Short mmCIF file of C-alpha atoms in Angstrom, two decimals:
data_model
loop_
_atom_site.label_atom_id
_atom_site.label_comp_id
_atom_site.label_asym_id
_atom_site.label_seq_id
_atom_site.Cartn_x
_atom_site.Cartn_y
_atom_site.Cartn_z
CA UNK M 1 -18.18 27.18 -39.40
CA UNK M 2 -16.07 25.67 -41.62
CA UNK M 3 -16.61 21.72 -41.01
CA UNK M 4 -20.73 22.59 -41.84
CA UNK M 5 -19.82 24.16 -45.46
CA UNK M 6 -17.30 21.67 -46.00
CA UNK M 7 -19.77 19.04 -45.08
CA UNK M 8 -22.55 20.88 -47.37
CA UNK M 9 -20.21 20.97 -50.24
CA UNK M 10 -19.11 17.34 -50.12
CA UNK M 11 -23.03 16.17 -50.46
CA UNK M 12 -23.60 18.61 -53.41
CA UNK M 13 -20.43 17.42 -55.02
CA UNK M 14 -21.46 13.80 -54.79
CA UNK M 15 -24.75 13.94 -55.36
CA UNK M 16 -24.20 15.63 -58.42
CA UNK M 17 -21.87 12.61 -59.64
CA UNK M 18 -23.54 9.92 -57.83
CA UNK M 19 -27.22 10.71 -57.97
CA UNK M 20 -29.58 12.66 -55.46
CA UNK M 21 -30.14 12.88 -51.75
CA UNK M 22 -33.15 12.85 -49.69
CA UNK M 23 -34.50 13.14 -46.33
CA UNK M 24 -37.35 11.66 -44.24
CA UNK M 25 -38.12 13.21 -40.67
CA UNK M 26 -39.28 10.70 -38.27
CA UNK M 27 -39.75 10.12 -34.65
CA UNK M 28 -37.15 10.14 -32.61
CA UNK M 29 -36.31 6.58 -31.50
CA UNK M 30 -32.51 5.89 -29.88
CA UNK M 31 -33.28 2.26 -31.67
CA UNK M 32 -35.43 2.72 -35.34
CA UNK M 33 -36.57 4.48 -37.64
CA UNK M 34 -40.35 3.63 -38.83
CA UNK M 35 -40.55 5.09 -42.29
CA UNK M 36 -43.92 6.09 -44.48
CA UNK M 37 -43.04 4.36 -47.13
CA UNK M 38 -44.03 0.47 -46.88
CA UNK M 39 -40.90 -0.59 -49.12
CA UNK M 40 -38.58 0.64 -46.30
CA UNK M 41 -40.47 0.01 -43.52
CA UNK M 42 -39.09 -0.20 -39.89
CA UNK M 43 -35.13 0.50 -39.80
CA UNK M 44 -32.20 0.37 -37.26
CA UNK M 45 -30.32 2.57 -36.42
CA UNK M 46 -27.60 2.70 -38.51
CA UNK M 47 -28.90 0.34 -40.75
CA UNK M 48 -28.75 1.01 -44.46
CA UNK M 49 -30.96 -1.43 -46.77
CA UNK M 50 -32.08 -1.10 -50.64
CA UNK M 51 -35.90 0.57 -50.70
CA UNK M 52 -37.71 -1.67 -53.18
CA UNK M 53 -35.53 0.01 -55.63
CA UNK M 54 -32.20 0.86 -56.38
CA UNK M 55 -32.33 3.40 -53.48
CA UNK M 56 -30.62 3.45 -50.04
CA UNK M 57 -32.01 4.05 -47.17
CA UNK M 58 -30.25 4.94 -43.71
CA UNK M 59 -31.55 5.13 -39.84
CA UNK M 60 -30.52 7.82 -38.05
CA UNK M 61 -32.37 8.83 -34.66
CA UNK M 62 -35.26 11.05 -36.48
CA UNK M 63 -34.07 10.76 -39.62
CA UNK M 64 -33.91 8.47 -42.76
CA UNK M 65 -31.68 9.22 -45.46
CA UNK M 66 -32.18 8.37 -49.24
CA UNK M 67 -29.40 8.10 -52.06
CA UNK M 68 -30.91 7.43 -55.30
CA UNK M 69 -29.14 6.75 -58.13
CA UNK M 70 -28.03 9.68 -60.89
CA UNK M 71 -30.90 10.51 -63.63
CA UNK M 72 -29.01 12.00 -66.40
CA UNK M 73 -26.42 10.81 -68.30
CA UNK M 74 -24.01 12.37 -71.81
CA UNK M 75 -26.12 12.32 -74.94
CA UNK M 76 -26.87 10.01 -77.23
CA UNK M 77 -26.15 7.82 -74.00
CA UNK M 78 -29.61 6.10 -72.63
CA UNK M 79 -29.44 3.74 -69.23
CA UNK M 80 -30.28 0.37 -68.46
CA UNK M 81 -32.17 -1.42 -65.92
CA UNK M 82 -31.22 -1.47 -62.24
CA UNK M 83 -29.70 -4.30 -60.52
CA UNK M 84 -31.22 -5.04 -57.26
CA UNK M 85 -29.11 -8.29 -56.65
CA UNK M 86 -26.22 -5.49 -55.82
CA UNK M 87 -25.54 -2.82 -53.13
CA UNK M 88 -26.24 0.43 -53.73
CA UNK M 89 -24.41 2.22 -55.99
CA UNK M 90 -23.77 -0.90 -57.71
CA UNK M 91 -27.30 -1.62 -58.51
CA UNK M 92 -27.84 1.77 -60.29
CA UNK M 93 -28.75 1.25 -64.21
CA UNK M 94 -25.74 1.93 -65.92
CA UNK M 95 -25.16 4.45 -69.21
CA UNK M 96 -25.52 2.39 -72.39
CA UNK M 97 -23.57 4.90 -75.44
CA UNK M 98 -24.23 3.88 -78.81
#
């Protein structure tokens, strides 16, 4: 019992810092993961690949996982543009303070 909450807790800590976290059921393949969005496509397992954007996207038999970059940011601060030449995090638009 405690492994799942610490497990829980871990993702809601870092997806508060890092961004957000999604899921995609799919059909259970031992080999890929055929998502229903074009931009990701067909996935490996255990593959992780950018989604068009500055999102992540990971195979896992039935399900594809998304990490997407963190929307907010301290005021006045605004945020640039995403980097797609660079792994994600890396890519995510970073907080421009004036």
């Amino acid at each position: 019992m405690k492994v799942p909450c610490a497990v829980v807790l871990t993702f809601t800590l870092l997806s508060s810092v890092l961004g957000w976290i999604g899921k995609e059921t799919v059909e259970i393949d031992p080999e890929y993961c055929q998502s229903s969005d074009p931009s990701v496509g067909k996935l490996k397992v255990g593959v992780s690949r950018l989604a068009g954007r500055c999102v992540k996207a990971t195979c896992t038999p039935g399900l594809i996982i998304y990490e997407g970059c963190n929307a907010t940011g301290p005021p006045p601060c605004r945020f640039g543009k995403e980097d797609l030449s660079k792994e994600h995090p890396h890519c995510c638009p970073q907080a421009i303070c004036s």
